[in-house]
XYZ file of C-alpha atoms in Angstrom:
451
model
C 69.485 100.914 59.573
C 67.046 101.735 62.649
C 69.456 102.981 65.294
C 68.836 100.932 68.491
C 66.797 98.697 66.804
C 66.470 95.233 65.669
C 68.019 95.092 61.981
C 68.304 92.510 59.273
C 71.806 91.588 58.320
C 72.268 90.672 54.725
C 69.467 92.964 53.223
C 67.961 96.385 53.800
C 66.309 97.089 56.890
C 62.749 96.926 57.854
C 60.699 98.464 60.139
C 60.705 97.665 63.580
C 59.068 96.714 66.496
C 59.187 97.193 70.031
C 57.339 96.093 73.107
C 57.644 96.266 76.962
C 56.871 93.349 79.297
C 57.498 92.821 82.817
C 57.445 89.907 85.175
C 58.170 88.180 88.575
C 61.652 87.485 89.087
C 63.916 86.239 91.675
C 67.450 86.796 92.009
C 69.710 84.262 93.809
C 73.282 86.115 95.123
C 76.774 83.982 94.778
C 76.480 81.160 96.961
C 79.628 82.628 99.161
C 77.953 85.549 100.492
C 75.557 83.754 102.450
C 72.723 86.023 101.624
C 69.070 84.303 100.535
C 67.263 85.291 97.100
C 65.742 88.638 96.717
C 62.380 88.816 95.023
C 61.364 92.095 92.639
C 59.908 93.124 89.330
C 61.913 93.340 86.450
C 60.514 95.288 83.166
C 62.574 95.018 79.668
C 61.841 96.416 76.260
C 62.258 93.500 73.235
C 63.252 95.593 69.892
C 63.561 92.978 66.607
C 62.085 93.422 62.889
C 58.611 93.407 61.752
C 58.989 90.987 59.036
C 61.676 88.608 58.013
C 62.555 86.074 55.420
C 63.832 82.367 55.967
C 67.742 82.486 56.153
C 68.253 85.781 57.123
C 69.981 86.779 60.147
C 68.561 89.037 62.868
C 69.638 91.123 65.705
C 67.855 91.738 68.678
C 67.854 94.528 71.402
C 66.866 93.756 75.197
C 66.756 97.283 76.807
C 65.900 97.323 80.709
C 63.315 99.593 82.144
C 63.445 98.217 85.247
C 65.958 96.289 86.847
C 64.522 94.337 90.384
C 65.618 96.444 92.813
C 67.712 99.330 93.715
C 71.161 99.809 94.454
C 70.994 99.566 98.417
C 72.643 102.347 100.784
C 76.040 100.529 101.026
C 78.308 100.898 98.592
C 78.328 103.747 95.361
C 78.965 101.616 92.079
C 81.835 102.789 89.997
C 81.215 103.440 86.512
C 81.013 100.629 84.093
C 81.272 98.095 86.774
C 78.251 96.145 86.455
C 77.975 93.620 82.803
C 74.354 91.770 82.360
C 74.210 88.779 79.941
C 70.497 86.424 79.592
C 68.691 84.434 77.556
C 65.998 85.492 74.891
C 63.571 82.494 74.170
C 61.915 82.075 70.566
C 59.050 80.363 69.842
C 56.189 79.493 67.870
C 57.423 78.761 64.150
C 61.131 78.154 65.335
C 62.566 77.283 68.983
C 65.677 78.839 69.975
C 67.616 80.900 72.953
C 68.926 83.615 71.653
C 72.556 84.551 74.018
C 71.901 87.752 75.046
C 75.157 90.004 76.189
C 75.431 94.033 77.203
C 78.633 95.544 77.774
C 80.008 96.585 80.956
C 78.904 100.054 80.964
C 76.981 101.483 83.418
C 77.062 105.398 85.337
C 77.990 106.032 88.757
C 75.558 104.189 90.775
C 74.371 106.543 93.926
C 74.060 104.440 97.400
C 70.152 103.991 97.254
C 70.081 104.985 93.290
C 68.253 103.136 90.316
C 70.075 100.265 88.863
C 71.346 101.277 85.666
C 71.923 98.087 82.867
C 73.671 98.472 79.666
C 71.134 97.159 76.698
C 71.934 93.718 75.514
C 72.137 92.332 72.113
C 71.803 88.920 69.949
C 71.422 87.127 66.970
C 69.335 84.275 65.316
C 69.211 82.881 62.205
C 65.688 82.510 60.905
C 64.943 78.915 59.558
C 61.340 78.593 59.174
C 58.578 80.763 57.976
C 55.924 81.288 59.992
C 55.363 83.306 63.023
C 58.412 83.639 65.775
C 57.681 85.185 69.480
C 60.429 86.372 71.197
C 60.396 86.416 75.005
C 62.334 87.540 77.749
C 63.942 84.742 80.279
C 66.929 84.447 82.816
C 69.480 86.834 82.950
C 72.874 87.221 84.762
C 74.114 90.179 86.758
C 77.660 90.398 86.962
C 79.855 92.820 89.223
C 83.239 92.965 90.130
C 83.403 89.355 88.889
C 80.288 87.745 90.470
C 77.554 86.358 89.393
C 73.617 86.812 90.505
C 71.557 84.825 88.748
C 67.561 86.452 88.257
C 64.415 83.600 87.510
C 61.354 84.688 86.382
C 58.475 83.563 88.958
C 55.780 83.536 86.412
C 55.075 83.205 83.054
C 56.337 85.743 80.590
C 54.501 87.086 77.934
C 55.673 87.626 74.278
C 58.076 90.852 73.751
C 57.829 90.638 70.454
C 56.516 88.581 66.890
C 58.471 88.478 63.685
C 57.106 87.632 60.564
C 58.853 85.578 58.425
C 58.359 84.464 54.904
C 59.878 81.742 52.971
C 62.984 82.524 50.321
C 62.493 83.353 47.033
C 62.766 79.719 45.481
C 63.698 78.329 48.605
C 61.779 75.989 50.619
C 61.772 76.007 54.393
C 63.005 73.547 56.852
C 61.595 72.652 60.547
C 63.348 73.318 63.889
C 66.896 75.423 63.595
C 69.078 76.897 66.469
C 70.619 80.266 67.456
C 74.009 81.386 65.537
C 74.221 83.785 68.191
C 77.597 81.988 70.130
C 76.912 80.912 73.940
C 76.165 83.022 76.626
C 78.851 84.389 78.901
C 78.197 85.256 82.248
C 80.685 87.082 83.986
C 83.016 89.084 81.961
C 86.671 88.671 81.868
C 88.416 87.862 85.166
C 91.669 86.774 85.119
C 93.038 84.740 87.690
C 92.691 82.328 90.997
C 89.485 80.495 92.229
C 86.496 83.061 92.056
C 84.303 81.143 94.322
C 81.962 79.540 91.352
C 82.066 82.861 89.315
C 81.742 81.679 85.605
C 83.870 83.513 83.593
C 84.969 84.238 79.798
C 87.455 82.734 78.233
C 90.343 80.598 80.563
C 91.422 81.703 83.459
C 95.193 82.085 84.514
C 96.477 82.440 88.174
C 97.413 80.449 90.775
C 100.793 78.477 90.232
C 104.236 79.234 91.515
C 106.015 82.850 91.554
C 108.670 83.344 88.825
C 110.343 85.214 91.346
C 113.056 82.118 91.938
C 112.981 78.900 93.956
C 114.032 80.180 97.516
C 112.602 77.369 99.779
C 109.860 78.219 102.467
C 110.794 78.207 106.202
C 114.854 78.371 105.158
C 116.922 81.218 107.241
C 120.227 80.462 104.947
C 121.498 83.012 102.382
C 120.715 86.378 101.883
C 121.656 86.659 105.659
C 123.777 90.037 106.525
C 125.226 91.521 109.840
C 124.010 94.300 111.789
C 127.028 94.494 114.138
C 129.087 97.661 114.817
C 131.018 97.325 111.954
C 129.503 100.692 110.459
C 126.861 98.849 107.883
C 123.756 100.832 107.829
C 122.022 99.021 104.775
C 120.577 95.520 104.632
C 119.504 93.623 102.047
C 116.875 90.893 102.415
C 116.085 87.910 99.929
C 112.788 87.630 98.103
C 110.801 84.760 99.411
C 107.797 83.041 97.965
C 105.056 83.647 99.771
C 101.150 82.646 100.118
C 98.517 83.430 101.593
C 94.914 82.593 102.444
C 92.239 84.962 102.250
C 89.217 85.368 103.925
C 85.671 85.847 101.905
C 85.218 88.036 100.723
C 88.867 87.780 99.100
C 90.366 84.865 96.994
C 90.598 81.829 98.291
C 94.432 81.922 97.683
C 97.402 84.413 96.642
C 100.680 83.268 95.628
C 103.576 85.936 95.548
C 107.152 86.880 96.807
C 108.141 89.546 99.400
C 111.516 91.503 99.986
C 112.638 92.838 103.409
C 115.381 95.257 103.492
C 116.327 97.332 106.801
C 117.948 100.468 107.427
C 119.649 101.247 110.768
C 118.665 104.531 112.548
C 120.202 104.562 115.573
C 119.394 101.405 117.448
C 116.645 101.055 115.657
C 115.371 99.214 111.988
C 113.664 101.143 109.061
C 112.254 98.359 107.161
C 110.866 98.929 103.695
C 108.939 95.116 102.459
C 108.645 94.930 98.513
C 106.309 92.809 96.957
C 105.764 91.152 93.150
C 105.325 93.717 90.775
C 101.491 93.364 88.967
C 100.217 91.080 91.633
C 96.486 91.705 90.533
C 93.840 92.649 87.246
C 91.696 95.005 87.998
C 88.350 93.567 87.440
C 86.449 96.924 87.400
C 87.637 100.570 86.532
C 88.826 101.444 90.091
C 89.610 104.795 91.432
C 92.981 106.238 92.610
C 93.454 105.469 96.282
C 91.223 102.368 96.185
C 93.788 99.804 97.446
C 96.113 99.879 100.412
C 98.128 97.597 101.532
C 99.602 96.960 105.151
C 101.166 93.537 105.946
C 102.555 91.887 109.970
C 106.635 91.181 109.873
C 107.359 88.041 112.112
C 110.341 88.230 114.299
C 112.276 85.172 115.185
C 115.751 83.859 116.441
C 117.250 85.270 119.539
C 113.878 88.524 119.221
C 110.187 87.622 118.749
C 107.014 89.365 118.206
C 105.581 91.028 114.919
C 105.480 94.398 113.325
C 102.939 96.076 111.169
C 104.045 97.598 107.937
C 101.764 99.545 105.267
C 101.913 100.779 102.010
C 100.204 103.626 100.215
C 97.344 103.428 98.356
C 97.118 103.524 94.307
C 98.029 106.473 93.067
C 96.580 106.592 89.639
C 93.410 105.121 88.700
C 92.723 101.826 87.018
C 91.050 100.723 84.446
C 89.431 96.696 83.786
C 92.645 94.334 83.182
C 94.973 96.614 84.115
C 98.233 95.113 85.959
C 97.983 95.968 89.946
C 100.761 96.693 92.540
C 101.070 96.819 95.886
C 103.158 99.882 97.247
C 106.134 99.537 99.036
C 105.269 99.013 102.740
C 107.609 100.733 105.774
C 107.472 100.497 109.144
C 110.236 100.085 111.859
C 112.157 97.667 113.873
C 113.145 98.525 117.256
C 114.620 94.960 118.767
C 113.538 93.543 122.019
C 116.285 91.178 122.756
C 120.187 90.855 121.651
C 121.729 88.582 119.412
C 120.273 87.411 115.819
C 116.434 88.549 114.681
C 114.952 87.013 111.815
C 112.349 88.956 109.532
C 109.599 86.934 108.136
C 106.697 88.236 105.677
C 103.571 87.384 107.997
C 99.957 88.194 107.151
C 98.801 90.250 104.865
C 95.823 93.061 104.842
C 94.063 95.106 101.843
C 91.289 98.117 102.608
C 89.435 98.577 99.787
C 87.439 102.031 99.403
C 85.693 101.762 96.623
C 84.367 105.567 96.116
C 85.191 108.882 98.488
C 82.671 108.744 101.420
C 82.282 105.031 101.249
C 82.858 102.429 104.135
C 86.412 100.829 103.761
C 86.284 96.757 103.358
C 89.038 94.900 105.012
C 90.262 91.677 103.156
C 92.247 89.900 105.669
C 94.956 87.128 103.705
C 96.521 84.618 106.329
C 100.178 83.505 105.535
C 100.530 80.284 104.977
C 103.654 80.006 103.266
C 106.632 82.265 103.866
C 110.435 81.964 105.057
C 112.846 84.659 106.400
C 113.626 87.347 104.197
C 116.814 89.200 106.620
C 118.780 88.451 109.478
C 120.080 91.196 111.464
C 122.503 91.154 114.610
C 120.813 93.594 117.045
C 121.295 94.419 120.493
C 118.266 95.225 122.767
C 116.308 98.427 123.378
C 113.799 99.997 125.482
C 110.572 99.361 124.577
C 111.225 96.774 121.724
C 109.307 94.135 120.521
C 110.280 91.199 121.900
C 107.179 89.195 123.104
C 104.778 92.014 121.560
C 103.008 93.141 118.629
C 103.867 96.799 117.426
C 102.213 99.238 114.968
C 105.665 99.596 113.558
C 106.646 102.854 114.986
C 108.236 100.769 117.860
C 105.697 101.333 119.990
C 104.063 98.209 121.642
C 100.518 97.673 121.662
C 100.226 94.505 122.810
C 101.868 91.813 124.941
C 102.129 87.860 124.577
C 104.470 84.501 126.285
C 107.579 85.127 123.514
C 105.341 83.797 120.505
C 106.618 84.675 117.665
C 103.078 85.027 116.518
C 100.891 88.518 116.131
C 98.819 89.228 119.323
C 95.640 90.263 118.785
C 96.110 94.393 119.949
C 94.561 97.787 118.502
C 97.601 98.998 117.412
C 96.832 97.201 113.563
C 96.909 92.983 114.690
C 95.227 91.187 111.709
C 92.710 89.740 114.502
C 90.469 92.752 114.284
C 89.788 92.343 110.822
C 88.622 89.231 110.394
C 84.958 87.543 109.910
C 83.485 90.249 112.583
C 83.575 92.511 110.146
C 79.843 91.043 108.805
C 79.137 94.081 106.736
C 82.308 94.599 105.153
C 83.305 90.454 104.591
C 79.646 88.830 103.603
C 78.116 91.431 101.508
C 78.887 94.848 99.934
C 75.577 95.385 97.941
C 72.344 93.996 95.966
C 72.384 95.436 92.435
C 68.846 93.824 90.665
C 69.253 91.504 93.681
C 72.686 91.233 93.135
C 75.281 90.508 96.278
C 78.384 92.331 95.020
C 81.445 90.510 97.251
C 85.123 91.916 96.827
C 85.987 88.212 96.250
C 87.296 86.066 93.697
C 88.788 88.510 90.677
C 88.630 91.267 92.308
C 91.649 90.367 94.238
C 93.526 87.797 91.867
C 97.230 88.248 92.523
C 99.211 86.991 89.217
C 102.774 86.206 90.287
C 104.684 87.911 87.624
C 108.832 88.078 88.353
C 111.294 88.613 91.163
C 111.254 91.651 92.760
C 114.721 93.162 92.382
């Protein structure tokens, strides 16, 4: 068997061929990213058997030389991040496509670097003797779960011929198809609405939490005092929570959130939980990658928010594997006396995808929530009533009483919304492919209560 090369399945192998070609192509970006189609050269190498007999079942190699274009200065590309899939055409004595599929395996792509594409494989079963041409046609570029789809602008000449020869005592038939399965474009991503991504197999996401059935917008139960009466620990309820994200994140995210409080002095230390294995890694990610940080509404007799955060990953993750957001603290210092409520409020995640790159901000709007904790408080200087604080009970920004976030620079979510062009519409062209932090990459799973 010719390592690399096209082989015969079924009987011994034959020599085998290989040819380069190269053509026009032009590479359209997911629809969501808002970016138009990028035009370049790609150049592939066809490897498949000489000869061939009628009935037999071939494989054939599609090696790039070329992809269309470079990776841009941007982003670096982790390793095996990037999966290609296409379409092989046959011709001549039989007509087929031939579903072409690589793995996802791919080096560290440099800012700026050559595009690097795993070789891509398929099978056909011969049917006719005669003459078959094989030649390169569409392909798909998938990374971190989305989907560039590359034309070619011209006509394509022949990679490759095989030979094939009628059975012994056989006789041939006309036509035939591919036994090679269907072509999938865009790897396995699990979970919520990828913004038109095509995927592999079904997707699962979405739904309700199995973290209970506590209603949204309801302050009873779970409620404790925060009186004199020498309690220093507080317990919150888990809520079920959603949110909606901003591209280039999901278009939804449906979880739970705990707030518990600690009192330090006449202040709160709050510590927010969230549902364990919220997310699938859609690429192998490195440690650090995520962090989380999330806005605490205050209501009742207080108002204002609060800014919590969480650290980032500590060990790195591999494609599928179950993500979690850290535990996120900040602190409480009340503005008014009487009964605060704690809400979970909007919710932030910086991605930094490699040491030295630019940090993307996915900015998730709450849309469902309810109070978590109710606290009896009494007033102190500089507390948040009417403001938004980073959490260390400092106020950085001032508002009527809303019980909204302001917009302020100590961490509001209102900085890190659609402004952010470069971080929200595109990340990166890989073979003219726009690679958007959207759809799988961020597909939170509701899993179980957090206890």
């Amino acid at each position: 068997m010719l390592g690399g090369a096209g082989i015969l399945l079924g009987v011994a192998a034959v020599p085998a061929q290989a040819a380069e070609v190269s053509y026009k192509t032009e590479c359209i970006p997911p629809a969501a990213s808002g970016l138009g189609p990028v035009e370049g050269t790609t150049k592939v190498e066809i490897t498949a058997p000489a000869t061939a007999k009628v009935g037999d079942e071939i494989q054939v190699v599609w090696k790039f030389v070329q992809a269309a274009s470079k990776n841009p200065d941007l982003i670096v590309l982790p390793k095996d991040s990037v999966k290609p899939t296409g379409t092989l055409k046959a011709s001549g004595a039989q007509t087929a496509d031939i579903a072409m599929e690589g793995p996802q395996k791919n080096p560290e792509i440099p800012k700026g670097g050559d595009m690097v594409l795993s070789d891509m494989t398929g099978k056909v079963k011969l049917t006719t003797a005669g003459d078959v041409t094989l030649t390169p046609d569409a392909y798909t570029i998938t990374a971190y779960s989305t989907d560039t789809k590359c034309t070619p602008q011209e006509a394509v000449p022949a990679a490759a011929t095989i030979k094939v020869t009628a059975a012994e005592g056989g006789s041939t038939t006309s036509g035939g198809s591919t036994s090679g399965g269907t072509t999938t474009s865009g790897g396995t991503a699990t979970g919520g609405d990828t913004g038109g991504t095509t995927s592999g197999g079904s997707t699962t996401g979405g739904g309700t939490t199995s973290g209970g059935t506590t209603s949204g917008g309801s302050t009873s139960g779970g409620s404790t005092s925060g009186g004199d009466d020498g309690q220093t620990d507080f317990a919150g309820k888990t809520v079920t929570t959603s949110f909606a994200c901003t591209s280039p994140g999901p278009a939804k995210i449906d979880s739970s959130a705990t707030i518990n409080a600690k009192k330090n002095g006449g202040s709160y230390d709050l510590t927010v939980k969230t549902a364990k294995g919220v997310m699938n890694s859609p690429a192998p990610l490195p440690a650090g990658a995520l962090k989380p940080s999330m806005m605490i509404t205050v209501g009742g007799d207080d108002s204002g928010s609060l800014k919590v955060e969480g650290p980032a990953n500590k060990d790195a993750l591999n494609t599928g594997d179950p993500v979690s957001l850290g535990d996120m603290t900040g602190t409480y210092k009340p503005g008014a006396d009487g009964k605060a409520t704690l809400s979970p409020g909007d919710l932030t995640i910086v991605v930094t995808l490699s040491a030295g790159s630019d940090p993307i901000t996915i900015p998730c709007k709450a849309t469902k929530t309810a109070v978590s904790l109710e606290l009896d408080v009494q007033k102190q200087a500089g507390g948040v009533s009417g403001a938004t604080t980073s959490g260390s009970g400092s106020s950085s920004g001032s508002s009527s009483g809303s019980s909204s976030s302001s917009s302020s620079s100590g961490g509001g979510l209102a900085e890190t919304g659609a402004n952010d062009h470069g971080g929200l519409r595109a990340l990166g062209f890989v073979a003219g492919t726009a690679i958007l932090l959207g759809g799988a990459v961020f597909i939170f799973l509701p899993h179980r209560r957090v206890r």
